[in-house]
Coordinates of C-alpha atoms in Angstrom, one line a residue:
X1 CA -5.7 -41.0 27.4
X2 CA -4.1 -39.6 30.2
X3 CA -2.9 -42.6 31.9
X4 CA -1.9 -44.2 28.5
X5 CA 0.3 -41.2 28.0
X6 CA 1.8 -41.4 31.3
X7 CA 2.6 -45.4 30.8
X8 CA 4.5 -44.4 27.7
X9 CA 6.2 -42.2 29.2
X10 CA 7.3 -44.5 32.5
X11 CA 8.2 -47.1 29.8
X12 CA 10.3 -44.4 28.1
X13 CA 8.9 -44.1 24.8
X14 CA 8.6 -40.6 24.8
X15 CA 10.2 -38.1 27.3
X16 CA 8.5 -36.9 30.3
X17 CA 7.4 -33.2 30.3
X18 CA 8.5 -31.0 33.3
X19 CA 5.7 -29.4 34.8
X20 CA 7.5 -26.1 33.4
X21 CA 7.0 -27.4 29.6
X22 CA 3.2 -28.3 30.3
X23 CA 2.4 -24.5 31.8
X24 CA 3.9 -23.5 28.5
X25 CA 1.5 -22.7 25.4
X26 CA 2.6 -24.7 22.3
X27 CA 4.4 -21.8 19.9
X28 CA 2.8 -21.7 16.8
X29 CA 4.0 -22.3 13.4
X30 CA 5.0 -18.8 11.1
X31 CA 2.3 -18.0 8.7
X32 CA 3.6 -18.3 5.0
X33 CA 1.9 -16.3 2.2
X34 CA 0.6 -19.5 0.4
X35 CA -1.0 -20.5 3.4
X36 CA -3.2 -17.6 3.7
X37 CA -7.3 -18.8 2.3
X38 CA -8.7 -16.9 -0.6
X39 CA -5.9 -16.8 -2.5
X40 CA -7.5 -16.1 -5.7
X41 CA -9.7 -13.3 -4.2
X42 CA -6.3 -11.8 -2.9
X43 CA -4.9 -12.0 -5.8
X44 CA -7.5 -10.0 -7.8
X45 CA -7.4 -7.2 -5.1
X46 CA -3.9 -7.3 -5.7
X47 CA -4.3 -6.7 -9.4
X48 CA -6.6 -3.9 -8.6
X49 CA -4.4 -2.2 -5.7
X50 CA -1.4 -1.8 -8.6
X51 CA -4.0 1.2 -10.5
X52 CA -3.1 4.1 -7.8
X53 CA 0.9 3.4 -7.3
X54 CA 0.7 3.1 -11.8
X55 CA -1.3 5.9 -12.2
X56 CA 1.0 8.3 -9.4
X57 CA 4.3 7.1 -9.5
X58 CA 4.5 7.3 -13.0
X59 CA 5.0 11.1 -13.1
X60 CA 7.2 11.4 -10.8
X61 CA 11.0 10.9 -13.1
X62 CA 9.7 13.0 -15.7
X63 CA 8.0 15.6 -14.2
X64 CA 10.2 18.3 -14.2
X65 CA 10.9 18.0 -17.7
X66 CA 7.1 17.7 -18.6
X67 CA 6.3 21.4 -17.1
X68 CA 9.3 22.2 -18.6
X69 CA 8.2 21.3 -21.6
X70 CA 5.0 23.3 -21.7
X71 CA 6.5 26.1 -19.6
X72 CA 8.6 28.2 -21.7
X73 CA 10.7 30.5 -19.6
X74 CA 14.2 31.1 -20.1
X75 CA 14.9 32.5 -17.5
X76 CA 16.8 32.5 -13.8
X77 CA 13.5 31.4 -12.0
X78 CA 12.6 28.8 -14.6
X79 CA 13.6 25.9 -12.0
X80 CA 11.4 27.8 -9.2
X81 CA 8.2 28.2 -11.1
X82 CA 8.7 24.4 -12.5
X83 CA 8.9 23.1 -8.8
X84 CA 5.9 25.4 -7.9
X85 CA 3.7 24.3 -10.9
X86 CA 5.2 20.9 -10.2
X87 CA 4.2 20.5 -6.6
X88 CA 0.6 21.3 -7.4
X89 CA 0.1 18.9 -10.1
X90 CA 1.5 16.1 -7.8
X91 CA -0.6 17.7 -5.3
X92 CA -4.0 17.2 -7.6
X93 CA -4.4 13.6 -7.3
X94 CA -4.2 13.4 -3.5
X95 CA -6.3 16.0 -2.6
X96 CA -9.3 14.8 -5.1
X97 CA -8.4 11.3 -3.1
X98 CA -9.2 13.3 0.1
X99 CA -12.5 14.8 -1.4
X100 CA -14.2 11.2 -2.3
X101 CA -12.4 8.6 0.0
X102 CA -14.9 9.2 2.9
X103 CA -17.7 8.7 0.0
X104 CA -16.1 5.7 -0.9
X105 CA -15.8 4.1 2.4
X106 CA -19.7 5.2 3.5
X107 CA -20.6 4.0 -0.2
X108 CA -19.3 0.2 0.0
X109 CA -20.7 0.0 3.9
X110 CA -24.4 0.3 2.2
X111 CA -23.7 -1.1 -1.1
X112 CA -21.0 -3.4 -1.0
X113 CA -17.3 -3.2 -1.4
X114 CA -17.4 -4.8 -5.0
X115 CA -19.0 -2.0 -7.1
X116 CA -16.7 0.6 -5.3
X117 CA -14.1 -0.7 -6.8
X118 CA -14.7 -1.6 -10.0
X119 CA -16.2 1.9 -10.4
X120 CA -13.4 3.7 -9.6
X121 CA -11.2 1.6 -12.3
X122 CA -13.1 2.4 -14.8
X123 CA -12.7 6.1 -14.0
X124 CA -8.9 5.6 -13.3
X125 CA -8.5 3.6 -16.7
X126 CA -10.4 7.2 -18.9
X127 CA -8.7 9.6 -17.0
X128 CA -4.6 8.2 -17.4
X129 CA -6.1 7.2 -21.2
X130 CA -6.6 11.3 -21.4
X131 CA -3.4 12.3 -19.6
X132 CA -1.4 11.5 -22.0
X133 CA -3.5 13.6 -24.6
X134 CA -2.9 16.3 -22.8
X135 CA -0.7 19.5 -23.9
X136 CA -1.8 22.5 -21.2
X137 CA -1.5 22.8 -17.4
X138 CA -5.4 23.1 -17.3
X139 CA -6.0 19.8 -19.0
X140 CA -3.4 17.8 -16.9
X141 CA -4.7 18.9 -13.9
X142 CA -8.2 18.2 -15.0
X143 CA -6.9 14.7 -16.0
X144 CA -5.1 14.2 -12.8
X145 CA -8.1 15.0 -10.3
X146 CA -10.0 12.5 -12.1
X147 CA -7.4 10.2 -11.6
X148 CA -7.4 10.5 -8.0
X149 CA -10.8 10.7 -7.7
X150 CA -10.8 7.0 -9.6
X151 CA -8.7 6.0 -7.1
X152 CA -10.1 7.2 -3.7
X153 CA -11.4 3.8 -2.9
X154 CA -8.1 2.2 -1.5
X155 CA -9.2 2.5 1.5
X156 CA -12.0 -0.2 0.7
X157 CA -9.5 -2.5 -0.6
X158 CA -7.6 -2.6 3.1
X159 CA -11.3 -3.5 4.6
X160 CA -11.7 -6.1 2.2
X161 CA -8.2 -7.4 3.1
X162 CA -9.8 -7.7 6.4
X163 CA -13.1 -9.4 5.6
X164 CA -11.4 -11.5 3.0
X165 CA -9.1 -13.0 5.6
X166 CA -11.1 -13.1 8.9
X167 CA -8.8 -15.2 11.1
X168 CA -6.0 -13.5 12.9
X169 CA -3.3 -15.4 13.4
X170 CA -3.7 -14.6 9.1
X171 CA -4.0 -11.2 9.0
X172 CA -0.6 -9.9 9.4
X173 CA 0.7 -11.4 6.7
X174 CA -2.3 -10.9 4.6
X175 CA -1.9 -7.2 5.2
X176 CA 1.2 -7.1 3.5
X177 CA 0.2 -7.7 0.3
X178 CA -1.6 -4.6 -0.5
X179 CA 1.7 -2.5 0.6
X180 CA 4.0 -5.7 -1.3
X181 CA 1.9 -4.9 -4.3
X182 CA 1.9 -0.9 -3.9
X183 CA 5.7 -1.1 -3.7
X184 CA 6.1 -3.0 -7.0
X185 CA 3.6 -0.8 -8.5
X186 CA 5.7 1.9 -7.7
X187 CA 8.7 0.2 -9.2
X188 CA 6.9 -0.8 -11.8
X189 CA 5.8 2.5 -12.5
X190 CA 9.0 4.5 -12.0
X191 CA 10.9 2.4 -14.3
X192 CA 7.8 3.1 -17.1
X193 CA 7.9 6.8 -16.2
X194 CA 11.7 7.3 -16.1
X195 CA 12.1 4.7 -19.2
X196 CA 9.2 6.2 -21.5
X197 CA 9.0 9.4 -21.0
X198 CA 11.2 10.2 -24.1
X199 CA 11.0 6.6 -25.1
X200 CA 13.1 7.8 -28.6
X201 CA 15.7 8.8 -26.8
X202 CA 15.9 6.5 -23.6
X203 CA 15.2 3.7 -25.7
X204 CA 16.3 3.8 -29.1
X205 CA 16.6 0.3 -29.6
X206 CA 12.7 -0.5 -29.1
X207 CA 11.0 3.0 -30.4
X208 CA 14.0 4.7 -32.0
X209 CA 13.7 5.1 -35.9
X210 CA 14.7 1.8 -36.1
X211 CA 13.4 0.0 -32.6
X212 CA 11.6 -3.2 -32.5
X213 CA 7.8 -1.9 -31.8
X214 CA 6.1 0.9 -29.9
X215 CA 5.0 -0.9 -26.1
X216 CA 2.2 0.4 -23.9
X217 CA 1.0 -1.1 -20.9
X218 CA -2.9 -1.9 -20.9
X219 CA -4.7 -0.9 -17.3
X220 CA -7.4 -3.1 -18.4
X221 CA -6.9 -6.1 -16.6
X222 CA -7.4 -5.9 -13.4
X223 CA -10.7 -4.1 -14.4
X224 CA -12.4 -7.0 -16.0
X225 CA -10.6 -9.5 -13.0
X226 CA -12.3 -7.3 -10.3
X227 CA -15.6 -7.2 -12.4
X228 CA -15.7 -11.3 -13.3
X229 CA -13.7 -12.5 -10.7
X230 CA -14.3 -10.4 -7.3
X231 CA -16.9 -11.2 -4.5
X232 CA -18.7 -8.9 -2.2
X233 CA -17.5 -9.1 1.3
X234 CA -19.4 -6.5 2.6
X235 CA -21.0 -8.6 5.9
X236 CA -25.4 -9.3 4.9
X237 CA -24.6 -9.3 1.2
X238 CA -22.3 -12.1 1.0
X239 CA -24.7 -14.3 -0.4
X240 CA -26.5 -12.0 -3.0
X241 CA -26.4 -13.0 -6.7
X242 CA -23.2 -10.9 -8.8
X243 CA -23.7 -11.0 -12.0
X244 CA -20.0 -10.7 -13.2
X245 CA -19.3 -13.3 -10.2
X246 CA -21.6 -15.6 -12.6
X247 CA -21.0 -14.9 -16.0
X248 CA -17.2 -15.3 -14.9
X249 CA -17.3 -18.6 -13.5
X250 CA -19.7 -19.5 -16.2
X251 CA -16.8 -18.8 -18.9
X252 CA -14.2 -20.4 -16.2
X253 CA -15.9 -23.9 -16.8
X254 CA -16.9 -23.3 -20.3
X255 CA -13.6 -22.8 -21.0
X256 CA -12.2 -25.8 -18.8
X257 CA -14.6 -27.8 -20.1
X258 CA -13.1 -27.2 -23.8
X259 CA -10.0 -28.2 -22.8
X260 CA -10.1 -30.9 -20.2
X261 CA -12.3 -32.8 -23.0
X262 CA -9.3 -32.9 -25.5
X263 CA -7.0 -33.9 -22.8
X264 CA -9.5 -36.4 -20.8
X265 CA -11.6 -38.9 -23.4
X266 CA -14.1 -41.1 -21.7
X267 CA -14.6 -38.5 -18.7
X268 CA -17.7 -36.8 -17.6
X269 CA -18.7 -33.0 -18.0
X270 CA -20.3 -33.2 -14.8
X271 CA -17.7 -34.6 -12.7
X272 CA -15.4 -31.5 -13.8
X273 CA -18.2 -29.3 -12.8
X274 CA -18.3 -30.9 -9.2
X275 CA -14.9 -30.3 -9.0
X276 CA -15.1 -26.8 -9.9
X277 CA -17.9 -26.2 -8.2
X278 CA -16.0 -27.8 -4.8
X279 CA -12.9 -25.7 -5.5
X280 CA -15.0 -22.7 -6.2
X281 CA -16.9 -23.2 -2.4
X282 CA -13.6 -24.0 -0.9
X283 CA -11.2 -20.8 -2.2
X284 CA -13.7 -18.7 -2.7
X285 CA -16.9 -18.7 -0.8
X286 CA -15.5 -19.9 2.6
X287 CA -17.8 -17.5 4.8
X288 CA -21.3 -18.9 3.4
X289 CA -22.1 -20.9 6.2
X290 CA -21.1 -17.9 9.0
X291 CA -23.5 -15.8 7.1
X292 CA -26.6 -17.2 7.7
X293 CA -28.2 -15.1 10.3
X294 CA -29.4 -12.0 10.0
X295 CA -27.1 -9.1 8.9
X296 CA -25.2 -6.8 11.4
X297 CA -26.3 -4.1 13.0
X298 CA -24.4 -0.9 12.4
X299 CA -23.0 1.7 14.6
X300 CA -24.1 4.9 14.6
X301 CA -21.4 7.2 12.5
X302 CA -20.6 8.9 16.1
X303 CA -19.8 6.2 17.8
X304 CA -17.2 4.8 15.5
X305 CA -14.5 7.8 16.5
X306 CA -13.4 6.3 19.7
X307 CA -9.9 7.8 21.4
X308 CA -8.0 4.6 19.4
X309 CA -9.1 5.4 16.2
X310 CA -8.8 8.9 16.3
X311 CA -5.3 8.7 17.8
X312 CA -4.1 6.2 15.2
X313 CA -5.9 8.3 12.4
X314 CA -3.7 11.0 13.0
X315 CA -0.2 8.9 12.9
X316 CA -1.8 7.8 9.9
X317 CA -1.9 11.3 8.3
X318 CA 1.7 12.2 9.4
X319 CA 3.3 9.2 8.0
X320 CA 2.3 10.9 3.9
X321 CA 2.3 14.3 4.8
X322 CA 6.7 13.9 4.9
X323 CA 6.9 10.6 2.8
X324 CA 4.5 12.3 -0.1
X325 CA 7.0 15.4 -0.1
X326 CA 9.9 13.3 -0.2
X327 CA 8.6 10.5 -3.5
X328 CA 8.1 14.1 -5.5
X329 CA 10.6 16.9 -3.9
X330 CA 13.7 14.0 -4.4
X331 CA 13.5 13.3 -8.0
X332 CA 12.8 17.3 -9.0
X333 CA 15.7 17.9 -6.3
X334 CA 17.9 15.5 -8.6
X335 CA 16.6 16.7 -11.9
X336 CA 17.4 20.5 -10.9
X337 CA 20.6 21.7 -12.7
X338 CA 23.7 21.8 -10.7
X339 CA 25.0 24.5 -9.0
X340 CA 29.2 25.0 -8.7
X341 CA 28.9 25.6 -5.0
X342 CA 32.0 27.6 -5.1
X343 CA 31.1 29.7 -2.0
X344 CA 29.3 27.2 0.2
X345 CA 28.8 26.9 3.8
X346 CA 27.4 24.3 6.0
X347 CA 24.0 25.4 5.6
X348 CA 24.1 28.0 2.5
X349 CA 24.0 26.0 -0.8
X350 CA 22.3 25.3 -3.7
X351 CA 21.8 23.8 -7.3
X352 CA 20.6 20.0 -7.9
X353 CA 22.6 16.8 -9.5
X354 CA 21.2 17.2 -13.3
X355 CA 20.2 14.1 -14.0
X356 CA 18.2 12.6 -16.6
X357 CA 14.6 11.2 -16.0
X358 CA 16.2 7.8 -17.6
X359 CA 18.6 7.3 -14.6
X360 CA 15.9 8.6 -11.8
X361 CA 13.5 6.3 -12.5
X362 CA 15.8 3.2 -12.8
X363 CA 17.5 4.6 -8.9
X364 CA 14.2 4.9 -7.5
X365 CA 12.8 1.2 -8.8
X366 CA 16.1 -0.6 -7.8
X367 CA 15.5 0.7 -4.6
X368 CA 11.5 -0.6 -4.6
X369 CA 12.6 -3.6 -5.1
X370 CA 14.9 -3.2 -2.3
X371 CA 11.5 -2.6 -0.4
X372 CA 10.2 -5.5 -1.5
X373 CA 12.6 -7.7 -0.3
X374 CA 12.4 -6.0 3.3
X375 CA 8.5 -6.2 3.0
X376 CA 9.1 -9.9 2.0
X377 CA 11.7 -11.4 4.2
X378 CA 12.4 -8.8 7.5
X379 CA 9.0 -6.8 7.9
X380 CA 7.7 -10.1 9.5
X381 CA 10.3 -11.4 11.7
X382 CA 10.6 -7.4 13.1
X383 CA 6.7 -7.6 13.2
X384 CA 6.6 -10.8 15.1
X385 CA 9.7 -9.4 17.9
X386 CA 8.8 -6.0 18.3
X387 CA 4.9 -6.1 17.7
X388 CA 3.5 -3.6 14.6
X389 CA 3.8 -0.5 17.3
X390 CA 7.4 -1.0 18.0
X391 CA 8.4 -1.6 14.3
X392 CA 6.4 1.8 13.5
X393 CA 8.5 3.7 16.5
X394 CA 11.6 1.9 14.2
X395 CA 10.7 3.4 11.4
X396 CA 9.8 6.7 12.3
X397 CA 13.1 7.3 13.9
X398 CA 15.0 6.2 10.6
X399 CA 12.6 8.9 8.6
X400 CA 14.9 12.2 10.0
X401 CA 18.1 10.7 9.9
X402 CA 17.5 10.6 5.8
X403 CA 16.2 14.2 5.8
X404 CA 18.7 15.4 7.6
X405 CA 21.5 14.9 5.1
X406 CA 19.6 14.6 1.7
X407 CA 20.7 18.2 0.5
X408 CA 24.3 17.6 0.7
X409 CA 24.1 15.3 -1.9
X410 CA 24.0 19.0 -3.9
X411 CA 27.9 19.1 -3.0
X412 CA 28.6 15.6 -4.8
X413 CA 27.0 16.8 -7.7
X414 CA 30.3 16.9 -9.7
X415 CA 32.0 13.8 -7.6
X416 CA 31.7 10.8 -9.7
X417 CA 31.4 7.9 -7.9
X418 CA 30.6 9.6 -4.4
X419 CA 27.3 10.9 -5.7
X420 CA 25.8 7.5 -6.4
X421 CA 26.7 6.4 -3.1
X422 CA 25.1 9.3 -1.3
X423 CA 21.8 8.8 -3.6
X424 CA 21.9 4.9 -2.5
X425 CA 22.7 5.7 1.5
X426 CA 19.4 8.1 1.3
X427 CA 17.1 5.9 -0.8
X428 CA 18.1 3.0 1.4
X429 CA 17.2 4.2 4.2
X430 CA 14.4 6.2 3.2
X431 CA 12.6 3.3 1.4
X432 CA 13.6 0.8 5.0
X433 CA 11.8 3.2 6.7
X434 CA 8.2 3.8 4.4
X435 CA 8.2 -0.4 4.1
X436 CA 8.0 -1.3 7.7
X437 CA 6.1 2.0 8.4
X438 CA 3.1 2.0 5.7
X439 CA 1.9 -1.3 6.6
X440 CA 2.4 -1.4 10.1
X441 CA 0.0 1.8 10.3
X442 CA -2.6 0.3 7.9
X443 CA -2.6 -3.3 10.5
X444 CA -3.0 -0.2 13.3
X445 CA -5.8 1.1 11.9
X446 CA -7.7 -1.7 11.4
X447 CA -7.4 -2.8 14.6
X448 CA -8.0 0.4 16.3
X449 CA -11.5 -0.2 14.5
X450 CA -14.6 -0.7 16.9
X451 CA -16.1 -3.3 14.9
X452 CA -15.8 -4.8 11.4
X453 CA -19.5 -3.6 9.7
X454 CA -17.4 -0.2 10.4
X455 CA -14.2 -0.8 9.0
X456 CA -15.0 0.8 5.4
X457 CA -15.6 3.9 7.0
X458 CA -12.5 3.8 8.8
X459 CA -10.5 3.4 6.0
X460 CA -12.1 5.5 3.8
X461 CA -11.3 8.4 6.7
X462 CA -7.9 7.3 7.2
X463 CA -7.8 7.2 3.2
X464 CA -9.3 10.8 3.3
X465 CA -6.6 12.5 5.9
X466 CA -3.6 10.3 4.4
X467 CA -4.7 12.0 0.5
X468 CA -5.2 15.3 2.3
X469 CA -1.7 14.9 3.6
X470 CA -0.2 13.9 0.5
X471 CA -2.0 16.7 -1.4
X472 CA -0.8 19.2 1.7
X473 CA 2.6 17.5 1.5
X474 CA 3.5 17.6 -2.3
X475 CA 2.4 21.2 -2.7
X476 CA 3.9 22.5 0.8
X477 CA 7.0 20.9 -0.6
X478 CA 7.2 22.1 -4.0
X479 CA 6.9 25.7 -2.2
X480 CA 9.6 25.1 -0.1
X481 CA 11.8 23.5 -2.4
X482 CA 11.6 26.9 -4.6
X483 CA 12.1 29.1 -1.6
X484 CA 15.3 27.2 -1.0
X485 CA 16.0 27.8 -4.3
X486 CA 15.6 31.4 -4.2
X487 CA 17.5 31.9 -1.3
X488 CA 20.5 30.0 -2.0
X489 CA 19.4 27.5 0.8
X490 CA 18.5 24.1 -0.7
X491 CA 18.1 23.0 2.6
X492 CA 15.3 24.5 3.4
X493 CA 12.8 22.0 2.5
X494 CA 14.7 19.5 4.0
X495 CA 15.4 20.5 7.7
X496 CA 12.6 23.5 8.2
X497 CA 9.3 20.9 6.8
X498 CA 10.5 17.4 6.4
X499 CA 12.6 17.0 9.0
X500 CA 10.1 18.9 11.7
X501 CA 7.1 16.4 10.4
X502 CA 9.0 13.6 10.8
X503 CA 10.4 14.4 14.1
X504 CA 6.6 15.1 14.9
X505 CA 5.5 11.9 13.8
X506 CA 8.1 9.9 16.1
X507 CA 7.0 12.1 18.8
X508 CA 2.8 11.3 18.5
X509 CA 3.8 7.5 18.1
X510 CA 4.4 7.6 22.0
X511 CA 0.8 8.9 22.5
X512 CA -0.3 5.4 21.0
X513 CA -1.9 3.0 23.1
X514 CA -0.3 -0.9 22.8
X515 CA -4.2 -2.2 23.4
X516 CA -4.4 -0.5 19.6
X517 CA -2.8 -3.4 18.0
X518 CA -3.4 -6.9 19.0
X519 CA -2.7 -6.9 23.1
X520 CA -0.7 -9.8 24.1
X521 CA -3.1 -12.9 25.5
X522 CA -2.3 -12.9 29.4
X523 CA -0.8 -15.4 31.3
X524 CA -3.3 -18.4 32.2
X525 CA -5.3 -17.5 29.7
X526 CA -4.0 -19.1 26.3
X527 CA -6.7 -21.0 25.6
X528 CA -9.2 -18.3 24.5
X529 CA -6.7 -17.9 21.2
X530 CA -8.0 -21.4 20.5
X531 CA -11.7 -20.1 20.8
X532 CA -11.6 -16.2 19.1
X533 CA -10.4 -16.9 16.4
X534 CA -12.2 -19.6 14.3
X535 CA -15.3 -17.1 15.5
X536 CA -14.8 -13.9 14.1
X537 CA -15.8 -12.3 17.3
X538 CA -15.7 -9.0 16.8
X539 CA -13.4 -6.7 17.8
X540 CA -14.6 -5.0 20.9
X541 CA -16.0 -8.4 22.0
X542 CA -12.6 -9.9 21.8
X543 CA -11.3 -7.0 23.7
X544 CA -13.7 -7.9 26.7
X545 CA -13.3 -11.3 27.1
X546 CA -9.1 -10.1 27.1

């Protein structure tokens, strides 16, 4: 073939390659979200990723007037003791998170990932039923522990990302989704909070005396998806028999069957089941034949802390503990009455915007979607230049600058125009910075892992210290936020906590090794890309042969 190729090329049929071009590796094509394998599995994990940023986000517009509500002071420190009570109600879920997400993780490494999740919908689905039953600060936080207790296991959905999609050159873009999909959840569900909290009056047209119909979303869905439709990845059980795996796929068929037959006379039954069943092996069951041998053997639970994983554990915590203060401190910080600000001075202020739960939640969803778009369409292309450690350093640094100048939006409160364009110059650049950083620390993670029979335990800690944070971060906030309050000094929470833990954050990034995320292949040595990958060598095998 060789000497055929150089006869072309004498004859000039094709051009001749400098020995320059030959040396270098071929550059290989961008990975597009269709062209990631188990599509339909990804899918349903998405469904089931959407419960956590539904059942969280949704409080967030409408929170301060919901203590309001049950709170009935009249008096001066009636915004104080609403961002108090507020801070630990947003505080409940995350911290019940942190208590079970280490359970979780250990729980779907010895009986599968499945069941984990399904579980934890179930509970998720009874306790938001119940929230909104609720009239008492007792019962709501009851309501909302379960709630985060339902949701603890997120931290098995990014492993399953992982065994899902095995192949690397895959993986980035596959670990998008979950964050793509927690971002619309979050618009999604601040547009549902801000919109239907006083649906009546926000909405007259559909639940006013004379609206349309009364609308409520059913969390259902992705329940009965994950329990029909969702495979074990966990590596050894691949292959066992799931009973909701099987009755689904026996109702798929049945139901295909039905309606192929009215559409296609004279056909078989059976060649629509091969078909199926060939679809089904090829989308859905891709690893059958890799699992063959014997399964795993695990690490022992001391050896999985390694200096890269607990290094990127702890960036991992950081990133919530200032971005889980900002998603609840901003909206009560704009819902807080506003203050005339007649004797200000550069850093003595105080008083809010006043604004209604309707507008907050529609601000903060435009700007999800705003997320979206950057997770879609410029996460990648960063990811690809700067590699996911650089695009975290990016992010972090953005974090501060938003902080920084957040509580001077108090001194547009009464400027028309002006105000909405300070709200949109912090949300933008606030929301920039959590999209490129909160899945650039998840891809971290996961690769900081020693091996993938480990990786549900990893999660689940990293789950664990990023609830912890939030739970730490919401209340910590809501206490400063008041204190600023008190003091005249709205600032405080601003420059004196979020500011300081961002600043931190930037600062440990630096302590993080680049062999954490996927170490460049080095020069010569190409052509073990073409060999790793197909594989699934493990982790710290691929590392070696590096």
């Amino acid at each position: 073939m060789a000497g055929k190729s150089s006869i072309v090329e004498e004859r000039g049929l094709l051009p001749r390659k400098s020995p320059q071009d030959m040396s270098k590796p071929s550059k290989p094509a961008p990975v597009r979200l269709m062209d990631l394998p188990n599509k339909s599995q990804l899918f349903i994990l998405a469904l089931c990723r959407l419960s956590e940023p539904l059942s969280n986000t949704c409080l967030l517009p409408y929170i301060y007037y919901l203590i309001k509500s049950i709170i009935t002071s009249d008096d001066a420190n009636a915004p104080q003791e609403i961002s108090k009570v507020s801070g630990l109600l947003v505080a409940a879920f995350p911290l019940a998170q942190f208590a079970t997400s280490m359970l979780w993780g250990r729980a779907s490494d010895f009986y599968g990932r499945k069941w984990t999740i399904v579980i934890g919908l179930v509970m998720s689905v009874i306790a938001n039923a119940a929230f909104g039953y609720s009239r008492s600060i007792g019962a709501l936080m009851f309501w909302r522990v379960l709630a985060g207790i339902g949701n603890g296991n997120v931290g098995v959905m990014r492993t399953m990302t992982a065994e899902i999609v095995k192949e690397r050159k895959y993986q980035t873009r596959a670990f998008l989704i979950l964050p793509l999909v927690f971002n619309s959840g979050m618009v999604v569900g601040l547009a549902l909070g801000g919109c239907l909290a006083d649906p009546v009056v926000n909405m007259p047209f559909l639940f006013g005396p004379d609206g349309l119909f009364n609308l409520y979303s059913n969390p259902d869905v992705s329940l009965f998806l994950a329990f029909f439709g969702m495979r074990e990845t966990l590596p050894g059980k691949e292959n066992d028999r799931d009973i909701g795996v099987a009755v689904g796929s026996a109702l798929t068929r049945f139901s295909s069957r039905a309606i192929f037959r009215k559409r296609t006379a004279g056909y078989s039954a059976i060649q629509l089941d091969e078909v199926l069943e060939s679809e089904e092996i090829k989308e859905a069951r891709p690893a059958r034949s890799l699992a063959s041998g014997p399964p795993p053997s695990r690490l022992a639970f001391r050896d999985i802390w390694t200096r890269d994983v607990l290094v990127t554990l702890v960036s991992f915590g950081l990133l919530p503990l200032h971005n889980a203060a900002f998603m609840h401190i901003f909206p009560v910080f704009l819902s807080t009455p506003a203050s005339s600000n007649a004797d200000w001075t550069l850093l003595s202020f105080t008083g809010g915007l006043g604004l209604q739960s309707r507008s907050i939640g529609i601000w903060l969803s435009l700007f999800g979607l705003c997320g979206i778009f950057l997770q879609l369409f410029i996460y990648p292309k960063m990811q690809a230049r700067l590699g996911t450690l650089g695009c975290l350093k990016v992010a972090l640094f953005m974090f501060p600058l938003a902080y920084l100048f957040a509580p001077y939006l108090s001194l547009l409160s009464h400027g028309g125009v002006a105000r909405w364009i300070g709200i949109a110059i912090i949300l933008c650049a606030q929301v920039m910075a959590r999209t490129i950083a909160i899945p650039s620390t998840v891809i971290l993670l996961t690769e900081s892992a020693p091996t993938k029979t480990v990786l549900g335990t990893v999660h689940g800690a990293g789950n664990m210290l990023s609830s912890l944070a939030r739970a730490i971060g919401s209340a910590a906030g809501g206490w400063a936020f008041a204190l600023g309050m008190e003091k005249g000094m709205v600032g405080v929470v601003w420059w004196c906590y979020l500011s300081v833990v961002a600043f931190t954050a930037l600062a440990w990034s630096f302590t993080m090794r680049k062999e954490v995320e996927q170490a460049p292949v080095p020069k010569g040595r190409q052509d073990l890309v073409v060999e790793i990958e197909p594989k699934d060598v493990p982790i710290e095998e691929s590392r070696r042969m590096r």
